[in-house]
Amino acid sequence: MKAGDEAHICQKNGLVRQWARKGPRPVQPAGQRYENACIFGAICPARGVGAALALPFADTEMVQLHIEEISLHVARGAQAVLLLDRAGWHIAGDLVWPKIITPILLPSRSPELNPVETVWQYLRATYLSTRVFETYDDIIDAACDAWRRRTDRPDVITSIGMRNWAHIGQF
């Protein structure tokens, strides 16, 4: 199984909750610029691997690039099931799906069913949300660095992405 989706990383990041001692609250930087990029990512919690691309925006052409990238990471002889939300670029009729990837569209408004959403939350909270990026290249570098830090640790991919209901009787 693979779960795939995209996350938008912006110069103007949102605030996140931070634990702090009682007293003054910690300061969080906030940017006022509007450049952004998208990380298109997919994970396989069972194998602890992931595939991602940092791209300038989300559309059907970018999703096609992501599908092609995922197909390079599917184990030989395996079939990948790609869980997707119903964003317009995920359901476009002109997407070309390799035979080794089967797309499954999740119900609308149900991000909790897609394990990669947990990865986005983790990346934002751990690496991306408390930063202000000066340039577009800084956004891309930070997104790629955050993704690499997670995929360098297969145990973290598995622990963040595993859903017991999806693996009943498979272990």
XYZ file of C-alpha atoms in Angstrom:
171
model
C 0.000 0.000 0.000
C 1.121 3.526 -0.662
C -0.560 6.704 0.406
C -0.021 9.780 -1.715
C -0.894 13.419 -1.508
C 0.661 16.862 -1.638
C 1.465 19.468 0.988
C 1.831 23.177 0.317
C 4.859 24.816 1.920
C 4.700 28.612 1.975
C 6.812 31.571 2.973
C 3.856 32.592 5.116
C 3.558 29.547 7.362
C 0.840 29.123 9.941
C 1.438 29.110 13.653
C 1.590 25.825 15.522
C 1.121 24.934 19.158
C 4.312 24.869 21.160
C 4.881 23.506 24.615
C 6.588 25.974 26.898
C 7.054 26.636 30.585
C 4.510 28.783 32.327
C 5.080 32.456 31.723
C 5.901 34.293 28.477
C 5.008 32.476 25.297
C 7.779 31.560 22.857
C 8.103 33.789 19.816
C 7.275 32.316 16.416
C 8.517 34.058 13.285
C 5.918 34.940 10.676
C 6.554 35.880 7.052
C 4.403 38.139 4.906
C 5.454 36.913 1.457
C 3.425 34.539 -0.664
C 5.731 32.240 -2.626
C 5.039 28.561 -2.131
C 5.876 25.087 -3.350
C 4.246 21.680 -3.103
C 5.725 18.442 -1.877
C 4.101 15.527 -3.667
C 4.809 12.493 -1.530
C 3.859 8.866 -1.137
C 4.827 6.389 1.544
C 4.750 2.646 1.956
C 4.459 2.104 5.719
C 4.959 -1.661 5.391
C 8.394 -1.212 3.755
C 9.244 2.097 5.454
C 10.005 3.858 2.165
C 8.776 6.978 0.430
C 8.940 8.819 -2.871
C 8.515 12.559 -3.279
C 8.985 15.511 -5.586
C 9.106 19.200 -4.641
C 7.238 21.031 -7.389
C 6.139 24.630 -8.013
C 2.364 24.022 -7.913
C -0.336 21.353 -7.908
C -2.022 20.407 -11.149
C -2.573 17.322 -13.313
C 0.830 17.584 -14.994
C 2.575 17.637 -11.605
C 0.530 14.641 -10.412
C 1.610 12.743 -13.534
C 5.246 13.439 -12.665
C 4.572 12.162 -9.166
C 2.916 8.973 -10.423
C 5.958 8.309 -12.603
C 8.257 8.889 -9.611
C 6.247 6.512 -7.426
C 6.408 3.805 -10.107
C 10.213 3.880 -9.852
C 10.005 2.950 -6.156
C 7.528 0.065 -6.311
C 9.239 -3.217 -5.420
C 9.805 -5.591 -8.324
C 6.796 -7.871 -8.764
C 4.648 -5.785 -6.392
C 1.428 -3.872 -6.941
C 1.066 -0.449 -5.287
C -2.271 0.845 -4.119
C -2.226 4.643 -4.069
C -4.719 6.305 -1.721
C -5.782 9.738 -2.964
C -8.209 12.437 -1.941
C -10.596 13.794 -4.551
C -8.629 16.894 -5.545
C -9.300 17.769 -9.178
C -5.743 16.992 -10.218
C -5.990 13.480 -8.681
C -9.105 12.515 -10.613
C -8.304 14.056 -13.986
C -9.205 11.732 -16.838
C -5.962 12.305 -18.717
C -3.694 10.803 -16.025
C -1.765 7.763 -17.247
C -1.535 5.075 -14.567
C 1.194 2.422 -14.830
C -0.099 -1.141 -14.437
C 1.788 -1.493 -11.155
C -0.192 1.335 -9.462
C -3.888 1.128 -8.632
C -5.450 4.435 -7.528
C -8.103 4.333 -4.805
C -10.088 7.515 -4.223
C -10.952 8.136 -0.595
C -14.300 9.591 0.456
C -14.525 13.379 0.401
C -13.435 15.242 3.523
C -11.682 12.268 5.123
C -7.971 13.094 5.368
C -7.665 10.842 8.419
C -7.909 7.838 6.079
C -4.741 8.830 4.211
C -1.588 7.971 6.201
C 0.556 10.500 4.328
C -1.512 13.308 5.905
C 0.120 12.360 9.207
C 3.513 12.752 7.563
C 2.594 16.297 6.430
C 1.528 17.184 9.973
C 4.789 15.791 11.329
C 6.960 17.623 8.780
C 5.204 20.924 9.412
C 5.347 20.643 13.189
C 8.921 19.371 13.313
C 10.779 21.110 10.481
C 8.769 23.701 8.582
C 6.227 25.706 10.578
C 8.476 27.876 12.719
C 10.610 29.132 9.860
C 10.463 32.105 7.532
C 11.843 31.434 4.074
C 13.603 34.197 2.195
C 13.351 32.760 -1.319
C 11.570 30.084 -3.320
C 14.798 28.056 -3.381
C 14.855 28.148 0.435
C 11.342 26.669 0.461
C 12.379 23.865 -1.922
C 15.561 23.153 0.066
C 13.662 23.013 3.365
C 10.929 20.784 1.914
C 13.472 18.362 0.445
C 15.520 18.336 3.642
C 12.431 17.653 5.776
C 11.345 14.798 3.487
C 14.858 13.264 3.466
C 15.016 13.386 7.252
C 11.877 11.259 7.433
C 12.720 8.803 4.685
C 16.195 8.276 6.150
C 14.409 6.604 9.084
C 12.207 3.740 7.837
C 10.985 3.027 11.382
C 9.517 6.541 11.558
C 7.736 6.144 8.195
C 6.237 2.898 9.472
C 5.203 4.286 12.854
C 3.689 7.464 11.410
C 1.993 5.843 8.414
C 0.782 2.465 9.659
C -2.956 1.989 10.066
C -3.994 -1.178 11.894
C -7.311 -1.372 10.044
C -5.451 -1.519 6.707
C -3.220 -4.420 7.714
C -5.533 -6.811 9.533
C -4.318 -10.351 9.019
C -1.265 -9.313 6.977
C 1.381 -9.634 9.684
